[in-house]
Coordinates of N, CA and C in Angstrom, one line a residue:
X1 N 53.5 79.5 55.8 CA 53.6 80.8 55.1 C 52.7 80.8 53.9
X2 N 52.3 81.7 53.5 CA 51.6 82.2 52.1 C 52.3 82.6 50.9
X3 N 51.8 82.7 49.8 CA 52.4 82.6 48.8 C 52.9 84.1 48.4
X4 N 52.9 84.8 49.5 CA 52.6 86.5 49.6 C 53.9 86.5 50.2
X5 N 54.3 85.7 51.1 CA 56.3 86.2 52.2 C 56.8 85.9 51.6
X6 N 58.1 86.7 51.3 CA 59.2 86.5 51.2 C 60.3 85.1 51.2
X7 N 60.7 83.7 50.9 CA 61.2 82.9 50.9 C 62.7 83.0 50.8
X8 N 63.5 82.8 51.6 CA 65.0 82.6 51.2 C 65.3 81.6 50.8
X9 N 66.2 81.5 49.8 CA 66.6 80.5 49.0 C 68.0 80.3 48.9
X10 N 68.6 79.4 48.2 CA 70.1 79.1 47.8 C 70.0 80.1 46.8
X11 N 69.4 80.5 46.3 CA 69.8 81.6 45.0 C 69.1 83.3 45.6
X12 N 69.1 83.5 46.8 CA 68.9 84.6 47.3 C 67.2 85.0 48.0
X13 N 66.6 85.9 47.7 CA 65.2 85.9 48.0 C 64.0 85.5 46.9
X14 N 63.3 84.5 47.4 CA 62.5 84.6 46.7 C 61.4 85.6 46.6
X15 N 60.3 86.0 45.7 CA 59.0 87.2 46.3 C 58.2 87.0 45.1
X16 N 56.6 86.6 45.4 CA 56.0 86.7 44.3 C 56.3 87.2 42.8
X17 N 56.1 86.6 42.0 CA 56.5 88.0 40.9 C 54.7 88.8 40.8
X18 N 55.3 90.0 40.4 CA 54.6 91.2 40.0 C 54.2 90.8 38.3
X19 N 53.1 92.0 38.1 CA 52.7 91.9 37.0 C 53.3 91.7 36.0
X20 N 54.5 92.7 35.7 CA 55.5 92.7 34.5 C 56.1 91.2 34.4
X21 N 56.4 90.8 35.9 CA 57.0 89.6 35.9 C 56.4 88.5 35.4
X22 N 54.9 88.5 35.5 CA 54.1 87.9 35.2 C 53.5 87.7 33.6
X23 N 53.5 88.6 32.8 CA 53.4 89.2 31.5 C 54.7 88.9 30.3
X24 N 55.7 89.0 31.2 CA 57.1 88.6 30.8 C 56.8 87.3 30.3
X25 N 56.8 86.3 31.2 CA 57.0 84.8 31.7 C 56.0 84.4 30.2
X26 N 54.6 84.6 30.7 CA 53.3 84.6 29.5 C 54.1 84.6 28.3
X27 N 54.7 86.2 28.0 CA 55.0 86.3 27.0 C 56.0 85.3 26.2
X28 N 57.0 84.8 26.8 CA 58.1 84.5 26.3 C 58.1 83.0 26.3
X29 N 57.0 82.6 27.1 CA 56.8 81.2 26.6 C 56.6 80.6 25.6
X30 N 56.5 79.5 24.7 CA 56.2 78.4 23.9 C 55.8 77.2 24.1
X31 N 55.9 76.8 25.3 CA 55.8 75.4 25.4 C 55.5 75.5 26.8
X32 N 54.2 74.8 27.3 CA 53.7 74.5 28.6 C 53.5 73.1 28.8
X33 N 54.3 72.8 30.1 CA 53.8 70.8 30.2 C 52.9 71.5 31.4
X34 N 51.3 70.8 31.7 CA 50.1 70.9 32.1 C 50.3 69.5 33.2
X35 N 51.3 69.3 34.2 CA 51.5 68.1 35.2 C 49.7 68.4 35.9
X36 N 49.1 67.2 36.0 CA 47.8 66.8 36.7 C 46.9 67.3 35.5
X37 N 47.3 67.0 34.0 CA 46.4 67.4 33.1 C 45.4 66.2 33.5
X38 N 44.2 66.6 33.1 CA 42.5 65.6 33.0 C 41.9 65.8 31.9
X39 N 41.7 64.7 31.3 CA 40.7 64.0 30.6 C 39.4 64.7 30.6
X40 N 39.1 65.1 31.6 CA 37.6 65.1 32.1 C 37.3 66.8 32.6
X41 N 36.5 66.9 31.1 CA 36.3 68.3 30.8 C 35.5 69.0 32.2
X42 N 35.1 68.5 33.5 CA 34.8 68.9 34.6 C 35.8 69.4 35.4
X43 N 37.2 69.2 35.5 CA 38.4 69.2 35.8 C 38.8 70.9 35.6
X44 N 39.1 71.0 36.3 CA 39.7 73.1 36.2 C 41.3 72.7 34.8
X45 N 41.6 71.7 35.5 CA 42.9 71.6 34.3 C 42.9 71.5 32.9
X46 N 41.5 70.7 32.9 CA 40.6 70.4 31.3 C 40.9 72.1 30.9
X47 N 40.1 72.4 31.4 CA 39.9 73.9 31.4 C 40.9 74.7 30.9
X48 N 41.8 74.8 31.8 CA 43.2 75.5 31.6 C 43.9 74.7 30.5
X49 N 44.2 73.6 30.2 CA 44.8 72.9 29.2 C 43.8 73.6 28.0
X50 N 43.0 73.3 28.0 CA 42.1 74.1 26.5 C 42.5 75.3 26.2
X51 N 42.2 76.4 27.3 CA 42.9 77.5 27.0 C 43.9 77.8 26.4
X52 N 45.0 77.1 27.4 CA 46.6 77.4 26.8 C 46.4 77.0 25.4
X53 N 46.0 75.5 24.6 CA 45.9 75.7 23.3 C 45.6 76.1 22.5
X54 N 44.1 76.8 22.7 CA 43.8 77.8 22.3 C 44.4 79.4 22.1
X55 N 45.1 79.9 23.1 CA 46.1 80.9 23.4 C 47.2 80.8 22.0
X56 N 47.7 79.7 21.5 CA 48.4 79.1 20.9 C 50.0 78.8 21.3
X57 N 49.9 78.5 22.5 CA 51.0 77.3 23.1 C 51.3 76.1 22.5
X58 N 52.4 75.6 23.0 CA 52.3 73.8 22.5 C 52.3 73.1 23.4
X59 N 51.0 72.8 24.6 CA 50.7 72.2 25.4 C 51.1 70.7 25.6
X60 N 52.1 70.3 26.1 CA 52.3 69.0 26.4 C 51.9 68.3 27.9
X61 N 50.9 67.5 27.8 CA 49.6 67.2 29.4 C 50.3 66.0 29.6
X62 N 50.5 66.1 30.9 CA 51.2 64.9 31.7 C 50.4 64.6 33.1
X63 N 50.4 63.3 32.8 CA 49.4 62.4 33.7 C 49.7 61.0 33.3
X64 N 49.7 60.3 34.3 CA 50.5 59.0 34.7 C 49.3 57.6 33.8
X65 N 47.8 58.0 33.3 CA 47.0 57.1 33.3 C 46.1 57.6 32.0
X66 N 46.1 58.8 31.9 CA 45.5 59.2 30.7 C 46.5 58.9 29.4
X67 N 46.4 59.1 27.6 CA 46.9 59.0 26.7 C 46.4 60.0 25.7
X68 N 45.5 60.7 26.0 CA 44.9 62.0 25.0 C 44.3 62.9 25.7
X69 N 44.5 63.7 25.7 CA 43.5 64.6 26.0 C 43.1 66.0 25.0
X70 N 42.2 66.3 24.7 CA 42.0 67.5 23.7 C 42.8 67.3 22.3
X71 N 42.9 66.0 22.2 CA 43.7 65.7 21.2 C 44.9 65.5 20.4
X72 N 45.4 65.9 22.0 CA 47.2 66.1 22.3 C 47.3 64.9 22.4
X73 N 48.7 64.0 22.9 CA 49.5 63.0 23.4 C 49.9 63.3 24.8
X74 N 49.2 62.4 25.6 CA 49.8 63.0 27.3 C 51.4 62.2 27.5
X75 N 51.9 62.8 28.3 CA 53.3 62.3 28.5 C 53.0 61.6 30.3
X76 N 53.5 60.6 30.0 CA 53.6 59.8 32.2 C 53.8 60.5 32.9
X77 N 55.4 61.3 32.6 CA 55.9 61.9 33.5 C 56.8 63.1 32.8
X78 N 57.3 64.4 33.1 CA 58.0 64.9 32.9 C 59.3 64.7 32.3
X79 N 60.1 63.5 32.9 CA 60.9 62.8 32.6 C 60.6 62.4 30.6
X80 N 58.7 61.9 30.5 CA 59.0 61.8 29.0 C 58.8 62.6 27.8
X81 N 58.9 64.0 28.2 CA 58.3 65.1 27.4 C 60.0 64.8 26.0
X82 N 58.9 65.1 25.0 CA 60.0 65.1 23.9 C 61.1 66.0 23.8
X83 N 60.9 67.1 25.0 CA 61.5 68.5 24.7 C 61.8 69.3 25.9
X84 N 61.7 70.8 26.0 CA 62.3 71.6 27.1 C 60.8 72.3 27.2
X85 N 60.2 72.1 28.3 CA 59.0 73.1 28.2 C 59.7 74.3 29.3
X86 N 59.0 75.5 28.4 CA 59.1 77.1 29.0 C 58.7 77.0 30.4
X87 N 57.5 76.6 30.8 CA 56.9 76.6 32.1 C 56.4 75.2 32.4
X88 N 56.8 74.7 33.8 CA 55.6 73.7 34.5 C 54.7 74.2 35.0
X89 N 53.8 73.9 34.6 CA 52.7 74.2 35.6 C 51.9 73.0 36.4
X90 N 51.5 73.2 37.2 CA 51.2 72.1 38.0 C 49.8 72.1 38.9
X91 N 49.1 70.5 38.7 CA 47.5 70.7 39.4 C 48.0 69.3 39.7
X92 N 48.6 70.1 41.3 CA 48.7 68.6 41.9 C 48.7 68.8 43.5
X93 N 48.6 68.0 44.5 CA 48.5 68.6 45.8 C 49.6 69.3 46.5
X94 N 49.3 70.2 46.8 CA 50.6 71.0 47.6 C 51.7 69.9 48.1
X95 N 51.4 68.9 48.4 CA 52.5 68.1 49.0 C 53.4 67.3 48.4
X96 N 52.9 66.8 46.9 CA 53.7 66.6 45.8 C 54.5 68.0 44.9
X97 N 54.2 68.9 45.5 CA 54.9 69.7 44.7 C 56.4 69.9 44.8
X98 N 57.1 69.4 46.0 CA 58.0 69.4 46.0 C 59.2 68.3 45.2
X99 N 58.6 67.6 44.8 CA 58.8 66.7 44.1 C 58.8 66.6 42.6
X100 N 57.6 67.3 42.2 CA 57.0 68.0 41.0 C 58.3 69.4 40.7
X101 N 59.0 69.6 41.6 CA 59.9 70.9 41.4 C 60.9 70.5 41.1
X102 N 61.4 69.2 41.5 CA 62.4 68.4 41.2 C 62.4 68.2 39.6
X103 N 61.2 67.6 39.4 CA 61.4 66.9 38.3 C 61.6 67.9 37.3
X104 N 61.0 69.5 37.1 CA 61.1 70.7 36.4 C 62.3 70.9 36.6
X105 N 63.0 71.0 37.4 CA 64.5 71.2 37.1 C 65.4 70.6 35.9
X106 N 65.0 69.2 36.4 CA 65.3 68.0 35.6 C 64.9 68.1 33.7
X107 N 63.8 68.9 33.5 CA 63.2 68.9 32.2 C 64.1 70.5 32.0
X108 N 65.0 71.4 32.3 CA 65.7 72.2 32.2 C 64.5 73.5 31.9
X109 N 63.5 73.4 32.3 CA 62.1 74.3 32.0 C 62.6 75.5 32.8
X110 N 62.5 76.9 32.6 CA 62.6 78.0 33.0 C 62.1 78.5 34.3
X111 N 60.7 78.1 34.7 CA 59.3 78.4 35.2 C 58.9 77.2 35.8
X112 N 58.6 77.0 37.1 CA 57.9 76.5 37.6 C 56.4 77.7 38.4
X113 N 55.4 76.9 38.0 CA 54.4 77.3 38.6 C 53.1 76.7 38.9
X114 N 53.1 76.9 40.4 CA 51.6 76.4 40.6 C 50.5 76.8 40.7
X115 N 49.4 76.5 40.1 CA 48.4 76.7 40.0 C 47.9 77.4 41.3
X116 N 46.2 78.0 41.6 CA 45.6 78.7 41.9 C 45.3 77.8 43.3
X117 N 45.5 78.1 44.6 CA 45.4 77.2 45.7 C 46.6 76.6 46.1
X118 N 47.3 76.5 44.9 CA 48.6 75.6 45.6 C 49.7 76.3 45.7
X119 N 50.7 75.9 47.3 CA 51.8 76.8 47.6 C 52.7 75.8 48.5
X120 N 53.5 75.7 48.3 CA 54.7 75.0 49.1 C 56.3 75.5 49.1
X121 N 56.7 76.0 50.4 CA 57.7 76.6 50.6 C 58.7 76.1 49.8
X122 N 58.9 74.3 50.3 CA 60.0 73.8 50.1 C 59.7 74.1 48.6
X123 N 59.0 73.6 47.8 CA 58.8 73.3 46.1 C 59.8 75.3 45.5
X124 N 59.3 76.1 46.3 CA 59.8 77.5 45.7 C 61.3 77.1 46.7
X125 N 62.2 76.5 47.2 CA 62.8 76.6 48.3 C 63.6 76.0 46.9
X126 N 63.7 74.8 46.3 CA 63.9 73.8 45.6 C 64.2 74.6 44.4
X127 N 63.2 74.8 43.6 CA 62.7 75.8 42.2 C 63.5 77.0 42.2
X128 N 63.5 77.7 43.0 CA 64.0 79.2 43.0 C 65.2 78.9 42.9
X129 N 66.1 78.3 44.0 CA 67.0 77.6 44.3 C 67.7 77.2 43.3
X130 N 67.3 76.8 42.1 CA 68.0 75.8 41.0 C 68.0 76.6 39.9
X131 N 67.7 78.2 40.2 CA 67.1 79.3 39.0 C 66.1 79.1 38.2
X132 N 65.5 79.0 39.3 CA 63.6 78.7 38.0 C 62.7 80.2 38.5
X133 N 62.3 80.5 37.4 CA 61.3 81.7 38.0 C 60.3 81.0 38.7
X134 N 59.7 81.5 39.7 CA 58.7 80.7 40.3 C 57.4 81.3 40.5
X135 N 56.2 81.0 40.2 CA 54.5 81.0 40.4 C 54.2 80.4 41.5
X136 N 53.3 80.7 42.2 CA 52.7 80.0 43.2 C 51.4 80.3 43.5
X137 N 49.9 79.6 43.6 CA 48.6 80.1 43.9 C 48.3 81.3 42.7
X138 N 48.0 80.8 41.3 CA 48.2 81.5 40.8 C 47.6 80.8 39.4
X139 N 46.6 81.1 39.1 CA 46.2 80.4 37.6 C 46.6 80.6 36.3
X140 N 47.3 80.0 35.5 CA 47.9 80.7 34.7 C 46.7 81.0 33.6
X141 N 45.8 80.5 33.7 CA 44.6 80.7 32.8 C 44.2 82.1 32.7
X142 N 43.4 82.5 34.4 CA 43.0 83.8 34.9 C 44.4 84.6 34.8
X143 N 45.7 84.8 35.1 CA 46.6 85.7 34.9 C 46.5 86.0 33.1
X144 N 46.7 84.7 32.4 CA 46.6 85.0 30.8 C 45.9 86.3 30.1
X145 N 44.4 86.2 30.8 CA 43.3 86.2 30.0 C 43.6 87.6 31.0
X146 N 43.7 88.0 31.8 CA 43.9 89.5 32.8 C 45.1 90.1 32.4
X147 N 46.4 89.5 31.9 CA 47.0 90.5 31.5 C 47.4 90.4 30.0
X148 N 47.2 89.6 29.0 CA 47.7 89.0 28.0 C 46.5 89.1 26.7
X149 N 45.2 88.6 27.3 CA 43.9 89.0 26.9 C 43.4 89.8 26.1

């Protein structure tokens, strides 16, 4: 399936969100953990982590091997964020995302979302499921800067 059908869930249907939904979520956030944040300003994440700072978020970057990035404190895992982030976002392979959905439940975070390319049923199957708004194939960077901009 694509990030475009309809998904049933334990908490009813899932369906892309639409722009408002999308503008909403932007809006009402504070706190974004950046899971598959990079070091390595070559990285699309580099990228998007910059942004969101700049945006004026409180970007908390999680990755298992890095310890700074953009001059933040990376966290290992979700599990060690000091706090509740608004949204996960996530630059990780479709096939850990379901897993990655787990663990955003677990951080009580509102939003799960994945990045631009990535889509996995179960992870929205999971997410939706547990009352998370859910993103899928979707850059939070490019949505920001197109509707928020």
């Amino acid at each position: 399936m694509s990030s475009s059908t309809p998904i049933e869930t334990a908490r009813g249907t899932w369906t892309p969100p639409d722009d408002e939904a999308l503008t909403r979520i932007m809006r009402d956030a504070t706190t974004i953990a950046v899971v598959g944040a990079s070091g390595d300003p070559s990285r699309p994440s580099h990228g998007v982590t910059a942004y969101l700072i700049n945006a004026g978020y409180t970007v908390w970057p999680v990755h298992p091997k890095e310890t700074e990035i953009l001059g933040v404190p990376v966290f290992a895992s979700l599990a060690d964020l000091p706090g509740t982030p608004d949204i996960v976002d996530v630059f990780r392979k479709a096939d850990a995302l379901p897993g990655v959905a787990e663990q955003a439940i677990g951080t009580g975070a509102s939003v799960f979302w994945a990045q631009l390319g990535l889509h996995s049923d179960d992870a929205v199957r999971i997410a939706h499921g547990a009352g998370l708004e859910v993103v899928t194939d979707r850059c939070i960077k490019v949505e920001h800067a197109r509707l928020l901009g």
